[in-house]
PDB file of C-alpha atoms in Angstrom:
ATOM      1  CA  UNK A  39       4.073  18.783 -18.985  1.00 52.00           C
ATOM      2  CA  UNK A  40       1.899  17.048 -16.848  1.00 64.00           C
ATOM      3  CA  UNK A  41       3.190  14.425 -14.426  1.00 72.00           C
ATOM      4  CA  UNK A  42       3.088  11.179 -15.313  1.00 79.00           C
ATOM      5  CA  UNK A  43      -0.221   9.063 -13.792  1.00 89.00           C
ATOM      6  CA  UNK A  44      -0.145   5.058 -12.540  1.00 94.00           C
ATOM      7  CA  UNK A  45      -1.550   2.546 -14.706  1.00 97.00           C
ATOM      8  CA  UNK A  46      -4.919   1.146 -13.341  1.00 98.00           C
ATOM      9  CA  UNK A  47      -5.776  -2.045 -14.045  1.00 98.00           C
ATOM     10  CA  UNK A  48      -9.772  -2.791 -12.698  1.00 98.00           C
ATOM     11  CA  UNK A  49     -10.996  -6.882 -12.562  1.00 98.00           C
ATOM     12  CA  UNK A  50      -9.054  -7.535 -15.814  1.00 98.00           C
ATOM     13  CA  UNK A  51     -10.092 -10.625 -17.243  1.00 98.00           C
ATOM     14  CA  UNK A  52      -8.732 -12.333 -20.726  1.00 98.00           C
ATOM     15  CA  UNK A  53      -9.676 -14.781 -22.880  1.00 97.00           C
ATOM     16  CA  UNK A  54      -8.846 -16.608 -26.004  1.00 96.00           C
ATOM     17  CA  UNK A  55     -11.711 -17.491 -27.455  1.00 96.00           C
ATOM     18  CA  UNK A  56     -13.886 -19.347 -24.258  1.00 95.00           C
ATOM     19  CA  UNK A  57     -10.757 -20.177 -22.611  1.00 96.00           C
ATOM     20  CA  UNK A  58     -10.517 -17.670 -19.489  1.00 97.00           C
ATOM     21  CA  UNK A  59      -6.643 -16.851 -19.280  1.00 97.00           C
ATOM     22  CA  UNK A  60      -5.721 -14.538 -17.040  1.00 98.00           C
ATOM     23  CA  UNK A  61      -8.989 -14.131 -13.897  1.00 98.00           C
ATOM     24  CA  UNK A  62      -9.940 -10.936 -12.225  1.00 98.00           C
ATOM     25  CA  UNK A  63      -6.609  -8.566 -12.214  1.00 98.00           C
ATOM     26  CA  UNK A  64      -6.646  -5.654 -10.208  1.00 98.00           C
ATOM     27  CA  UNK A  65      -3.543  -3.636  -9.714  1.00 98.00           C
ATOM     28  CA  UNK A  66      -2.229  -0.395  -9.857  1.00 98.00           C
ATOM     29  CA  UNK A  67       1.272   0.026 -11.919  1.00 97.00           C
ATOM     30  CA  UNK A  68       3.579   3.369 -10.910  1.00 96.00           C
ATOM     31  CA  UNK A  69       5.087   5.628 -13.080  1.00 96.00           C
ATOM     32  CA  UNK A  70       8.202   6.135 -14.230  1.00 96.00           C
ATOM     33  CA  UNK A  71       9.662   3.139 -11.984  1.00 97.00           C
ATOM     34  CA  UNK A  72       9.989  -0.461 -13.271  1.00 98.00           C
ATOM     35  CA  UNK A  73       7.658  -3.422 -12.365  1.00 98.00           C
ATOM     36  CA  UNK A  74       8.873  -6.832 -12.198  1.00 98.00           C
ATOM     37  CA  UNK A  75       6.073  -9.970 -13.710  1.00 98.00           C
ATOM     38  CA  UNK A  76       7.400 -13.612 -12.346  1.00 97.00           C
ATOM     39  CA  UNK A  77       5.525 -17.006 -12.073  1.00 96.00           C
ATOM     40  CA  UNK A  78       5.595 -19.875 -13.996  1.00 94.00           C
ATOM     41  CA  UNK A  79       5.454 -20.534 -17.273  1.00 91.00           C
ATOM     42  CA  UNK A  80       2.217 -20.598 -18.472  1.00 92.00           C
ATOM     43  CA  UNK A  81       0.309 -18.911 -15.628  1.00 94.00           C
ATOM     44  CA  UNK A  82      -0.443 -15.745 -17.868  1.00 95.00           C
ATOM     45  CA  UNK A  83       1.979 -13.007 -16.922  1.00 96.00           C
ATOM     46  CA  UNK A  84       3.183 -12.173 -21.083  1.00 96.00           C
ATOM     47  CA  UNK A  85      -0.868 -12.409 -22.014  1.00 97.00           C
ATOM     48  CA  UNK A  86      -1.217  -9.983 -19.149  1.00 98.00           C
ATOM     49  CA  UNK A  87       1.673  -7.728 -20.147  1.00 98.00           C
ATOM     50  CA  UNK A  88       0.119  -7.596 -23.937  1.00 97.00           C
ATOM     51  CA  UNK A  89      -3.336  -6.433 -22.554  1.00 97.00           C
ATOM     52  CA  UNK A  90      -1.345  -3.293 -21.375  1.00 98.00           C
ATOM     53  CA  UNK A  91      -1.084  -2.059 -25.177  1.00 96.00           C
ATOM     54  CA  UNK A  92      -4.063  -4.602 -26.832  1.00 96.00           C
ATOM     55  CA  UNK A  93      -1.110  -6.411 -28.605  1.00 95.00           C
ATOM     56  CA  UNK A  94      -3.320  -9.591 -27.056  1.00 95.00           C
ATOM     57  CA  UNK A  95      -5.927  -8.548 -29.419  1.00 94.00           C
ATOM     58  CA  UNK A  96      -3.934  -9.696 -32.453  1.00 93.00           C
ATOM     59  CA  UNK A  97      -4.638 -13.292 -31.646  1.00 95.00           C
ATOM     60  CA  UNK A  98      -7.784 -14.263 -33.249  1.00 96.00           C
ATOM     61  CA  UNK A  99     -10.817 -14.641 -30.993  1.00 96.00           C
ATOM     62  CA  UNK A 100      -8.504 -13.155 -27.861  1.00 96.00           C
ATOM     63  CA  UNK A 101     -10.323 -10.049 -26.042  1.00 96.00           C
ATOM     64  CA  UNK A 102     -10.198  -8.873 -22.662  1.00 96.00           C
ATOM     65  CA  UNK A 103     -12.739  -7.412 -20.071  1.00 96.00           C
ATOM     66  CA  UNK A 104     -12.302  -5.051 -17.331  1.00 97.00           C
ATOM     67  CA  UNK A 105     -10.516  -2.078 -17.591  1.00 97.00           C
ATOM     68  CA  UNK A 106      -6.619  -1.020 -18.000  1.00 98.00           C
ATOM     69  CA  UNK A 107      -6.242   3.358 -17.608  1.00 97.00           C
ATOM     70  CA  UNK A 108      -3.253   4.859 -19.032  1.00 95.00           C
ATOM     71  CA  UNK A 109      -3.414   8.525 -18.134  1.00 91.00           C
ATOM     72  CA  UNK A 110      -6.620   8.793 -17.053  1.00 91.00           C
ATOM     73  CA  UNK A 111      -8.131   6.995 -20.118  1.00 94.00           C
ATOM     74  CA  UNK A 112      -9.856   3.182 -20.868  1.00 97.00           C
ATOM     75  CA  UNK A 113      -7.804   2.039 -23.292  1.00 97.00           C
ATOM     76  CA  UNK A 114     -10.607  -0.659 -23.669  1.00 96.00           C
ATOM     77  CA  UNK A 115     -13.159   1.972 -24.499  1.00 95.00           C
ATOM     78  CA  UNK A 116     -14.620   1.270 -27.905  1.00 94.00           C
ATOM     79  CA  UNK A 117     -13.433   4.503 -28.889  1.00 95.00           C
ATOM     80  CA  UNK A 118     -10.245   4.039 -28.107  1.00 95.00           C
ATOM     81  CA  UNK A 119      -8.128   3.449 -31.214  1.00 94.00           C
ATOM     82  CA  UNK A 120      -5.684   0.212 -30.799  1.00 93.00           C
ATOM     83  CA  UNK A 121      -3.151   1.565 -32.522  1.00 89.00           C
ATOM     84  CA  UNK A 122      -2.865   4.727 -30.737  1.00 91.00           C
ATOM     85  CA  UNK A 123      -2.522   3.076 -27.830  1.00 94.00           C
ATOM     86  CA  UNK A 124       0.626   0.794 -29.494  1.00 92.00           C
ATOM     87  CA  UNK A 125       2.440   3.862 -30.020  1.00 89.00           C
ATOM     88  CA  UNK A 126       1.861   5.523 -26.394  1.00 92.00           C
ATOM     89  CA  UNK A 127       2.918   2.149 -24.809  1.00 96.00           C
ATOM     90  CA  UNK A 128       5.974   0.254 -26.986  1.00 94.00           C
ATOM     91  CA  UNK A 129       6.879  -3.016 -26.853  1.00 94.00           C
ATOM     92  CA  UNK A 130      10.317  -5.216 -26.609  1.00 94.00           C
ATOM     93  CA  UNK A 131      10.290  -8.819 -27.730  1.00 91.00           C
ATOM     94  CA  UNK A 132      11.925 -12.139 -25.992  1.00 89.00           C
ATOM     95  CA  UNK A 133      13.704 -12.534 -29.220  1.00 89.00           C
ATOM     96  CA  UNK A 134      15.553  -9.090 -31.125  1.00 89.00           C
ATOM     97  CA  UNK A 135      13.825  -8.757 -33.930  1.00 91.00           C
ATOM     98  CA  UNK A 136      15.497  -5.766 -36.307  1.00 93.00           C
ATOM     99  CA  UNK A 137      14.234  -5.676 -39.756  1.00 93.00           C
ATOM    100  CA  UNK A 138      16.098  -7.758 -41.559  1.00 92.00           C
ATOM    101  CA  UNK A 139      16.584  -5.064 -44.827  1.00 94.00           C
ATOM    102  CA  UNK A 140      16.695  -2.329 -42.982  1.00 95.00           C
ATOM    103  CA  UNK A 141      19.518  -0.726 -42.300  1.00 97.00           C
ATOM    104  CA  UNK A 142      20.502   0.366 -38.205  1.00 97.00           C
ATOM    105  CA  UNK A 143      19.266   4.113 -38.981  1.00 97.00           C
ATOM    106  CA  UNK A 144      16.024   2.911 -40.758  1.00 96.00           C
ATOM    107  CA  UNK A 145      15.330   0.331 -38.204  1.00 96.00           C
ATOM    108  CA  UNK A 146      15.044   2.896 -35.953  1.00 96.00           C
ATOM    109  CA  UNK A 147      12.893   5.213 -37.935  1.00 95.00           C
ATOM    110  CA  UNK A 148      10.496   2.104 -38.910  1.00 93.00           C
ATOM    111  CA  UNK A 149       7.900   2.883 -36.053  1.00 85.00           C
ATOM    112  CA  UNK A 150       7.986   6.474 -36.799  1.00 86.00           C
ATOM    113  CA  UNK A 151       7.659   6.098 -40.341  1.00 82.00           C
ATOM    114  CA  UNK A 152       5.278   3.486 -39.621  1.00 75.00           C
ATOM    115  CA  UNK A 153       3.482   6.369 -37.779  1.00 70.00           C
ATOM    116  CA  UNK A 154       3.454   8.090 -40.935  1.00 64.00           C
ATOM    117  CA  UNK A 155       5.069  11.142 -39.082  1.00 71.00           C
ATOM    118  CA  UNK A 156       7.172  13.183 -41.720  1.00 80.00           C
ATOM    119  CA  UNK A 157      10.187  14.066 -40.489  1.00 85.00           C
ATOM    120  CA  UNK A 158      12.844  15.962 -42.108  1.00 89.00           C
ATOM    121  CA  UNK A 159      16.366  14.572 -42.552  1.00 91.00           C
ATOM    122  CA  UNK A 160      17.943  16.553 -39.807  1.00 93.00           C
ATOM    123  CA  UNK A 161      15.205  15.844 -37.722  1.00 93.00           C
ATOM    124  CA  UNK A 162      15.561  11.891 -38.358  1.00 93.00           C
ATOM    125  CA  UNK A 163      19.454  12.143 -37.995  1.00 95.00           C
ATOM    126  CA  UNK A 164      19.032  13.562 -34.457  1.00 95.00           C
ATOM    127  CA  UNK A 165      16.319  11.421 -33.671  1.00 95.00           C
ATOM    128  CA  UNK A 166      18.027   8.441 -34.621  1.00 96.00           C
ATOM    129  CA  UNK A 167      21.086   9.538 -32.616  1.00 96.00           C
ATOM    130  CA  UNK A 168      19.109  10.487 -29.382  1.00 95.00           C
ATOM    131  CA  UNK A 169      17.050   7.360 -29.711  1.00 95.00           C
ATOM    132  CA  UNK A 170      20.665   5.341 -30.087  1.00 96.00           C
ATOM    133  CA  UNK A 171      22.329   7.119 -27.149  1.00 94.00           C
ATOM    134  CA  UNK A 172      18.998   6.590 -25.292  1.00 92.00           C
ATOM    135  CA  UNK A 173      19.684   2.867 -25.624  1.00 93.00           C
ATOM    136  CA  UNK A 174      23.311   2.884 -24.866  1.00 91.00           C
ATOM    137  CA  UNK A 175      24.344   1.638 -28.460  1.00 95.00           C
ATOM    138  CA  UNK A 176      25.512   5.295 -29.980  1.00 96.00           C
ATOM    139  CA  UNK A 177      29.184   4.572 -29.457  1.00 95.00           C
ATOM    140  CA  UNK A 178      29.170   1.121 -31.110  1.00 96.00           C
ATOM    141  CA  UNK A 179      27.047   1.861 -34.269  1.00 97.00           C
ATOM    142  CA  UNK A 180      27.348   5.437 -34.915  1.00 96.00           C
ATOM    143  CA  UNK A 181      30.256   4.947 -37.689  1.00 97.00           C
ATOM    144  CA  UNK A 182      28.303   2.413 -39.389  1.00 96.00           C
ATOM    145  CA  UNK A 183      24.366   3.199 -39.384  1.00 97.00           C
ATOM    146  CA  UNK A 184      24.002   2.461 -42.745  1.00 97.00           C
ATOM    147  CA  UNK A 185      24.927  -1.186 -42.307  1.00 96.00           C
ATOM    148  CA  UNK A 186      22.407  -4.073 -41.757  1.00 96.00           C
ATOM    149  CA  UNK A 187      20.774  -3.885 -37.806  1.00 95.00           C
ATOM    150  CA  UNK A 188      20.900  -8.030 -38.920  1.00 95.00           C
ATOM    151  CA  UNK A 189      24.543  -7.767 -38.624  1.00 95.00           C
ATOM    152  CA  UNK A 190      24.576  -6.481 -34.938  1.00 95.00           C
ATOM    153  CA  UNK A 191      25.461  -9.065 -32.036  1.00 94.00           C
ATOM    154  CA  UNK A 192      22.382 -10.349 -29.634  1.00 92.00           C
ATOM    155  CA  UNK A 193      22.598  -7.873 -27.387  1.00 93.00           C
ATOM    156  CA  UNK A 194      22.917  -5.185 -29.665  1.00 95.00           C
ATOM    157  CA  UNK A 195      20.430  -5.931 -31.715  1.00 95.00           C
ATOM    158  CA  UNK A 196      17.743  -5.919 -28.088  1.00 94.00           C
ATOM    159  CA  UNK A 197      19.176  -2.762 -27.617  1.00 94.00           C
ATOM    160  CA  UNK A 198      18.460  -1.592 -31.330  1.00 96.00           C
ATOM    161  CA  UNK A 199      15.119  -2.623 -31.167  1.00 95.00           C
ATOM    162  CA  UNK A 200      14.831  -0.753 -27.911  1.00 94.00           C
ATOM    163  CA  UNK A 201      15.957   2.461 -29.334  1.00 95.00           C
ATOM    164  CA  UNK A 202      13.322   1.530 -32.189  1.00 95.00           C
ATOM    165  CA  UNK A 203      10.826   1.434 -29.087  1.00 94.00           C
ATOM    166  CA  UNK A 204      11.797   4.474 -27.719  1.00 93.00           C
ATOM    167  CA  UNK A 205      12.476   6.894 -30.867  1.00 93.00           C
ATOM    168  CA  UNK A 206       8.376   7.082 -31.053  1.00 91.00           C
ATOM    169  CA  UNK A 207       8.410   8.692 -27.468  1.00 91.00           C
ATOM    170  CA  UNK A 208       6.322   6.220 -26.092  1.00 93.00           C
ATOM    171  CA  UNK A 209       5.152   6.448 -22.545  1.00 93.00           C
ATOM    172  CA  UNK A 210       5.447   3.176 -21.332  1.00 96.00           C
ATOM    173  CA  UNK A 211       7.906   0.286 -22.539  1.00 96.00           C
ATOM    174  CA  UNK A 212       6.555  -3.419 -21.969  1.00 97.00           C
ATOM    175  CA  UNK A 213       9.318  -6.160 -22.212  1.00 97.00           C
ATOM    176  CA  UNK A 214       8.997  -9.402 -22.563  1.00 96.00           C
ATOM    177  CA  UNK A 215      11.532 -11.494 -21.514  1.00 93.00           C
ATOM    178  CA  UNK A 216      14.107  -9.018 -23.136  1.00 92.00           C
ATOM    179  CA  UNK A 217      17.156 -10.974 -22.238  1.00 91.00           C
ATOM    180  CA  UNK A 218      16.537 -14.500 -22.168  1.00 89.00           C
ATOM    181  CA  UNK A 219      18.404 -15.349 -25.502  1.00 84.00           C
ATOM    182  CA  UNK A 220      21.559 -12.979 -24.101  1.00 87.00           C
ATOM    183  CA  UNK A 221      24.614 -13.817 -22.683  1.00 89.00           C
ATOM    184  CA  UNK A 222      25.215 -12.686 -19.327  1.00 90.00           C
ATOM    185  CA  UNK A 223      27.549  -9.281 -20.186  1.00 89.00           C
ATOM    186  CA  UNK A 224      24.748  -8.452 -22.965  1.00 88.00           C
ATOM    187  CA  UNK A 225      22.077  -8.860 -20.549  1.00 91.00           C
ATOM    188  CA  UNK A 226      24.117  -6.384 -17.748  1.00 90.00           C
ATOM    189  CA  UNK A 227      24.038  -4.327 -20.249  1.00 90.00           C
ATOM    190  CA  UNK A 228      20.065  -4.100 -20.915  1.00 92.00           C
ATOM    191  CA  UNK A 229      19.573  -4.227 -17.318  1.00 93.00           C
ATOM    192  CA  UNK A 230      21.708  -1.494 -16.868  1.00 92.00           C
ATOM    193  CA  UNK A 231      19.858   0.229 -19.415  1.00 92.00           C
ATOM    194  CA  UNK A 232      16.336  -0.524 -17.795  1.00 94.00           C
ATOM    195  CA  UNK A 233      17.614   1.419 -14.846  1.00 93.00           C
ATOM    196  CA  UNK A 234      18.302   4.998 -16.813  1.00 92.00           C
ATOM    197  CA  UNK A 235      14.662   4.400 -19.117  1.00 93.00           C
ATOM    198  CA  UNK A 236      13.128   4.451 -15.988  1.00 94.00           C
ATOM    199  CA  UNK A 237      13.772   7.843 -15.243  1.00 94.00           C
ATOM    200  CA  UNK A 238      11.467   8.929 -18.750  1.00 93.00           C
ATOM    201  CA  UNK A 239       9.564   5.997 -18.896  1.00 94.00           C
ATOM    202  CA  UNK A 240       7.198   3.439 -17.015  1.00 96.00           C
ATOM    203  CA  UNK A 241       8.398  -0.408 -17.398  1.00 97.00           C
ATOM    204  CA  UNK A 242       6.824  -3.532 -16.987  1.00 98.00           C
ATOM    205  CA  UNK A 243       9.086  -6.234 -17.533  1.00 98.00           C
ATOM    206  CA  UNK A 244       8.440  -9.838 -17.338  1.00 97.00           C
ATOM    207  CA  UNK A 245      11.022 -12.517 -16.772  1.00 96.00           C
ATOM    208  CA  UNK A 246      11.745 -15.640 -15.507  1.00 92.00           C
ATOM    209  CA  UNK A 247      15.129 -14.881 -13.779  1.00 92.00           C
ATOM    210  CA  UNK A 248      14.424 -14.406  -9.814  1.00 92.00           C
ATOM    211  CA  UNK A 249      17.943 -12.379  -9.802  1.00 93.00           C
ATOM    212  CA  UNK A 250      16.933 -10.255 -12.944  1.00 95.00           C
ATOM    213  CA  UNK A 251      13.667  -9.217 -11.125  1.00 96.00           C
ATOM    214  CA  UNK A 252      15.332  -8.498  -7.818  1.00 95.00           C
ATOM    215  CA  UNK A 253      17.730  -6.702  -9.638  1.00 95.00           C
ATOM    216  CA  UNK A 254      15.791  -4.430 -11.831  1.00 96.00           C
ATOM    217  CA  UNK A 255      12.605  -4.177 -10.467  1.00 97.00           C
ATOM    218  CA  UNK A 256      10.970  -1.692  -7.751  1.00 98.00           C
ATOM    219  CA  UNK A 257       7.964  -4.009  -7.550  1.00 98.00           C
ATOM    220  CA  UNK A 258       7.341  -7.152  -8.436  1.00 98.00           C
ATOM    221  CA  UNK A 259       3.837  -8.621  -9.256  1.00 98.00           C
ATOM    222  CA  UNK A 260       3.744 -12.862  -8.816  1.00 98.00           C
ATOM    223  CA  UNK A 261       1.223 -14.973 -11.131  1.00 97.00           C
ATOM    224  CA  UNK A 262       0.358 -18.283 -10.417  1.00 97.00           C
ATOM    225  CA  UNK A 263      -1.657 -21.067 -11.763  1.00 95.00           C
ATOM    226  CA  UNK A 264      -3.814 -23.385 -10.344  1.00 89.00           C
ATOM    227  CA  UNK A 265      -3.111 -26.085 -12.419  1.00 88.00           C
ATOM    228  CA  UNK A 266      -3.821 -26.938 -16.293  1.00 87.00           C
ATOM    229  CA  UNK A 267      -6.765 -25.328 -18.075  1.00 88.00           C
ATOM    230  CA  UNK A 268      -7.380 -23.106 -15.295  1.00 94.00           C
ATOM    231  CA  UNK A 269      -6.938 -19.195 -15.765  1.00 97.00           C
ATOM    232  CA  UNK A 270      -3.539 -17.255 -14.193  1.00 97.00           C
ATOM    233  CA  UNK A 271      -4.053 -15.203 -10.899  1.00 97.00           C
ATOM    234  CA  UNK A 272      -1.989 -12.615  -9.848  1.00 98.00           C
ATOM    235  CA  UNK A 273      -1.464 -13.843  -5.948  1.00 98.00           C
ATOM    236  CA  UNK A 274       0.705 -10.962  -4.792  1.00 98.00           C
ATOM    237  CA  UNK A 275       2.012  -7.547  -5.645  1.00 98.00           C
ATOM    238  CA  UNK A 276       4.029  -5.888  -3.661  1.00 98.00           C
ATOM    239  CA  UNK A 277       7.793  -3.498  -3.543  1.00 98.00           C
ATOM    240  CA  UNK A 278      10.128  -6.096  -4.992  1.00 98.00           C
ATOM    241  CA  UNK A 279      12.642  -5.802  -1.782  1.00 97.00           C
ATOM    242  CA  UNK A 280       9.363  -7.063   0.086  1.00 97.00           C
ATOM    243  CA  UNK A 281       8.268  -9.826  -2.128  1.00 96.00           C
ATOM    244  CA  UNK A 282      11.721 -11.144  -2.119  1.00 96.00           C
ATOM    245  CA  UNK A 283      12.592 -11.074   1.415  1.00 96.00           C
ATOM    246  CA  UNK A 284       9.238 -11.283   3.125  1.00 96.00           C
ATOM    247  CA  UNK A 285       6.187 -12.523   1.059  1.00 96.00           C
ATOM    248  CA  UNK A 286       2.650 -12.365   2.518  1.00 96.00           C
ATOM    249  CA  UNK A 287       1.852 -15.913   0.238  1.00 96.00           C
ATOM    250  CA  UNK A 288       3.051 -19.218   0.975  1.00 95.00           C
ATOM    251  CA  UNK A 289       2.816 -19.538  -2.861  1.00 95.00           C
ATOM    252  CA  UNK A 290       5.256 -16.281  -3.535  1.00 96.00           C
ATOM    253  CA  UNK A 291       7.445 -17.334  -1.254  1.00 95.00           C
ATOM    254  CA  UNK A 292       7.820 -21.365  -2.337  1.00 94.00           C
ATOM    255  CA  UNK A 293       8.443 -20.087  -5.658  1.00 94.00           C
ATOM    256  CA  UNK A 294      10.640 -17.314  -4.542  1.00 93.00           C
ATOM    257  CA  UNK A 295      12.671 -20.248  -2.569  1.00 89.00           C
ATOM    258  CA  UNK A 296      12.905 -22.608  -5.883  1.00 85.00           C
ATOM    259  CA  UNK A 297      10.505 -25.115  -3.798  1.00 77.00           C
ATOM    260  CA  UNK A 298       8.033 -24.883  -7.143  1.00 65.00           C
ATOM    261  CA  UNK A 299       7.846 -23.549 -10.856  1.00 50.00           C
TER     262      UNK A 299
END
């Protein structure tokens, strides 16, 4: 199997309709480690993170320019099929959201169904297992995977819909904000968890806790905003023990220090 390659983003720029978001990102993501997003709110880091797998697209009017390679390839080449690219790079919600009728076991098969890959039933039961362990909820749920994923705690049901991320062997997991609705020992738990993906998979997480990003990350990228109406620029990038400790912007480091945002 060939190793895996950086993502490289050249002079990204998105828009929603006229409105320039996000201005002129370059920046080169690593594999199989896990990169931290901070700033502000509004200064464009989740429109950023959706570009990585054209979920930005779904917006009416929204595009982006520029270019964003995933293993060598434009995913913004007009041969490039969106929804290919959705299942080579998965995607984790601020808020859990399970299928509500779907049972744990079929909540994680929905993306591979959704795939339309058939799968035979012993197939699907070790997939569903592997995907479950892979997420560190095997132990709670295995005795009860026919039950509603609804009826799963908030931190449970993240990680379910993390192992429904990662049962369609993605290469790349985006999170947004995955633990801002958890309570502290749930969100351990999926940080914890973000440390052993990163060993199969490449993360970009974006969050708005300083501690969560120092914690997780092994570089952290820094968007800013100029002020309102004006597009989000990504002022520094940089290994997160760096950013936080010794940050080549004045910005990076007043917001680093609580002094703004």
């Amino acid at each position: 199997m060939a190793a895996p390659q950086p993502i490289n983003v050249d002079s990204l720029n998105i828009y929603y309709g006229d409105f320039l978001a996000v201005e002129d990102v370059t920046v080169q993501i690593e594999p199989r480690s896990v990169t931290a997003l901070i700033g502000p709110s509004g200064c464009g880091k989740s429109t950023f993170l959706r570009t990585l797998n054209r979920m930005h697209e779904v917006i009416p009017g929204a595009y982006a320019e520029g270019t964003v390679e995933i293993d060598g390839e434009n995913i913004y080449h007009p041969k490039v099929d969106p929804v290919n690219v959705r299942r080579r790079v998965g995607m984790v919600f601020q808020k859990a959201n399970p299928f509500p009728t779907m049972s744990i076991r079929d909540n994680v098969l929905a993306g591979v169904k959704l795939n339309n890959r058939r799968i035979s039933k012993k197939d699907a039961d070790e997939l569903v297992e592997t995907s479950l362990k892979g997420a560190n909820l095997w132990e709670e749920v295995k005795d009860r995977l026919d039950k509603p994923g609804m009826g799963l705690s908030g931190g449970q049901q993240q990680r379910l819909c993390i192992a429904r991320t990662i049962a369609v062997r993605p290469e790349v997991v985006l999170m947004d904000e995955p633990c801002s609705a958890l309570d502290p020992i749930s969100t351990l738990a999926i940080e914890d968890l973000i440390h052993e993906l990163k060993e199969s998979y490449t993360i970009v997480i974006v969050t708005h806790n300083m501690q969560q990003a120092s914690r997780v990350s092994d570089r952290t990228g820094f968007f800013n905003i100029a002020g309102t109406g004006k597009p989000g620029h990504l002022i520094e990038f940089d290994d997160t023990q760096k950013m936080f400790t010794n940050p080549e912007n004045k910005q990076t480091e007043d917001y680093i220090s609580g002094r703004f945002g």
